[in-house]
Amino acid sequence: MAVVWLDDVRADDLDLVGGKGASLGELTGAGLPVPPGFVVTAGTYRAFIEDAGIDDELFSAVEVDHEDSAALKEAHEAAHDLIMGTPMPEDVREEILDAYRSIGDGDAYVAVRSSATAEDLPDASFAGQQETFLNVQEEALLEDVKACWASLFSERAIYYRNRKGFPHDKVDIAVVVQQMVDSEKSGVMFTRHPSTGEKKVIIEAAWGLGEAVVSGTVSPDNYVVNRETGDVETATIADKKTMCIRDKETGQTVDREVPSEKRHERVLTNDEIARLLELGELVEDHYETPQDVEWAVYDGEVYMLQSRPITTISEGGENDAASDDGKSKNAGDDVIMRGLGASPGIASGRARIVTKLDHLDQVAEGDIIVTEMTMPDMVPAMKRAAGIVTDEGGMTSHAAIVSRELGVPAVVGTGDATSTLTDGDIVTIDGDKGTIREGEMPEEEQRQPVEEARPKTPVKPMTATEVKVNVSIPEAAERAAATGADGVGLLRIEHMVLTLGKTPERYIEQNGERAYVDEIVTGVREVAEEFYPRPVRVRTLDAPTDEFRQLEGGENEPREHNPMLGYRGIRRGLDNPNIFRLELQAFRRLFDMGYDNIEVMLPLVNDAEDVLRAKEHMIEAGIDPDKREWGVMIETPAAALCIRDLADAGIDFASFGTNDLTQYTLAVDRNNEHVANIYDELHPAVLKLIGDTIEACREVGVKTSICGQAGSKPKMVQFLVDKGVSSISANIDAVRDVQHEVKRVEQRLLLDSVR
Ligand code: PEP
Ligand code: MG
């Protein structure tokens, strides 16, 4: 039998139907209303390749050196062509088509999704590309099933299996074919209050298909229902401007305006809420844990589309780790020195004064690194350390950024920690308050950064404004992705390049251009893979010359009086495009490998000419700016004031780099501690530039975002959401608070609009 119906599938049929098929089967089996469908079994794929005699050829075609991207591409193409070019046996075709014809009226729109049998292994990368085809009818069905089979051999999948030494012939793939529900209303339901764990059901609902609610393009109605009594305690009716529907002509999913009479109408009736409550009880009982359910109402019936467990926020409530605990207040007496609290958390340990790189191996697990300034080579030691203290640097220094990403408490810019402290001293650092005290804190009073204290899969509030995360070191990708952020708003490649220990020019001299491109591909891929398919905005190189000077080859860098105003960002890329071109080649390679979630971001542009020249280079590198998402950083007043010209140059997004925008607007060097007291990202002039730019971008359909540090500050979040920014990218440790802040502001705006 080539297919099995979801009704006949059970959770332990994983080998037959893959992870996705098994979980849908389990829901169906539990008596929950799941849209009808069937699975083309993994055995069908296996028989297809074996009976046609293409299995040996297939598996040997993909045995290639995974670091050789040309070979990888060839392997993918060979496997894909082999599968797509081999006809499906007649009996299998008939069986799949017969099954399709018995769904609905025989001409239903179905979703066709790959469901790999190795999907539930700890490393899901063993599986395929997770191909999904929506709105499929009979004509395309068989080809789409084959395309799902071929997705087992995407470049990404081959790369990972080869890298992990996982045999290709041990992975099979099933294909789920399920009726698409043309929902009139849809949304999500939490069977417990997602933050407090109270026995309340929270339902979010909007008109049309679920995509709009799940992706956050619409603010949904919100209902809080008491599970004991079934009473709707609160119903907040949103202004639902858009909805997602299926276009009757083309069959495609499109966004439409909600008809004016329905915008403020309540989406769910009390009967529908009662039915959802009933299903919520059933699904929670079945899995024995609180669930986060996607549902839809179609033709008067409530359907369940997906269900996954929710982990409630740790006991004691959110944010307890970030709050003042009284003890640290009283500890003022023994504060030896102060600096900037750059990465939250309290840690005690032995101070290790690191003055030279070769002192690094003396840093043991649990030590506190005390150094003038951290450098990329120190990252492995920083990972071992319990805390980090530096003499120099501000909130945007290497030490601050990396320690936040690693989740290690840090105090930076103390002035003279390396001379005040003695190697071996036992100290306690507080990365929130920026203090260093003598002696040790009892272990139970030390605390890890907030993110660590929280569940691995945090409950993410639904917000219309996307909340993303900043990443600078690929090693932090996993931690960043675990925040539930909607993507990466800024991936800086500087840290990857600085880690080479040599200027790009010197590195290329010694290792060749190809090796340089490979380094970027490898670093970016790690993040793009971790987040896939969530978008990752990768910025081309923007390191000031003083950072390059510390590297081998740095002696050739120009000596600049103020590197912040100097040879960096796109101006350097355009002036001497050799290195910039290689970065673009790396992007091109990543696109070719299937990382269509990568977006290109250009740093420090001033005007349309900068953008148009950079765009020419993109085209030369084989990147089609019309097909890829790309945009610019808004870091200079010039860029903010020229935003309409930048939009005309074709950008898709503009992202505020407030670290630079503040320094260039206020004429305050961000690295100069003598003027640090007047460095103010919330200065009215900075806010005016940002506010006006958002307004202009909204008029011309360019997305806006922030990726400077200020995006992690509640006041900036309030200002931006109020102005209608499209997304906010925060530091890893701040993502959760920003998600909640955004939600609060959106709800307030909503209430204001209906009052
Ligand atoms: C900024 O300027 O705000 C920014 C994010 O870029 P960087 O800190 O790397 O200059
Ligand atoms: Mg910048």
Coordinates of C-alpha atoms and ligand atoms in Angstrom, one line a residue, residues 396 401 470 490 492 494 539 542 564 568 633-635 656-661 670 707-709, ligand 1:
T396 CA 28.7 48.2 22.4
I401 CA 28.4 42.1 22.9
N470 CA 21.1 40.3 17.3
L490 CA 21.6 41.8 12.7
R492 CA 27.6 41.1 12.3
E494 CA 33.1 41.5 11.8
R539 CA 25.5 42.8 7.4
D542 CA 31.9 47.2 9.1
M564 CA 34.6 56.1 14.0
R568 CA 34.7 51.7 7.6
M633 CA 21.4 50.4 8.1
I634 CA 20.3 53.9 9.0
E635 CA 23.3 55.1 11.0
F656 CA 18.3 51.9 12.6
G657 CA 21.8 51.4 13.9
T658 CA 21.3 53.7 16.9
N659 CA 24.8 53.1 18.3
D660 CA 26.1 55.0 15.4
L661 CA 23.1 57.2 14.7
R670 CA 30.6 56.2 21.3
C707 CA 19.3 46.7 15.5
G708 CA 21.3 49.1 17.7
Q709 CA 21.5 48.5 21.5
Ligands
PEP1 C1 24.7 50.4 15.3 O1 25.4 51.3 14.8 O2 23.7 50.7 16.0 C2 24.9 49.0 14.9 C3 24.1 48.1 15.2 O3 26.1 48.7 14.3 P1 27.5 48.6 15.1 O4 27.2 48.6 16.6 O5 28.1 47.3 14.7 O6 28.2 49.8 14.6

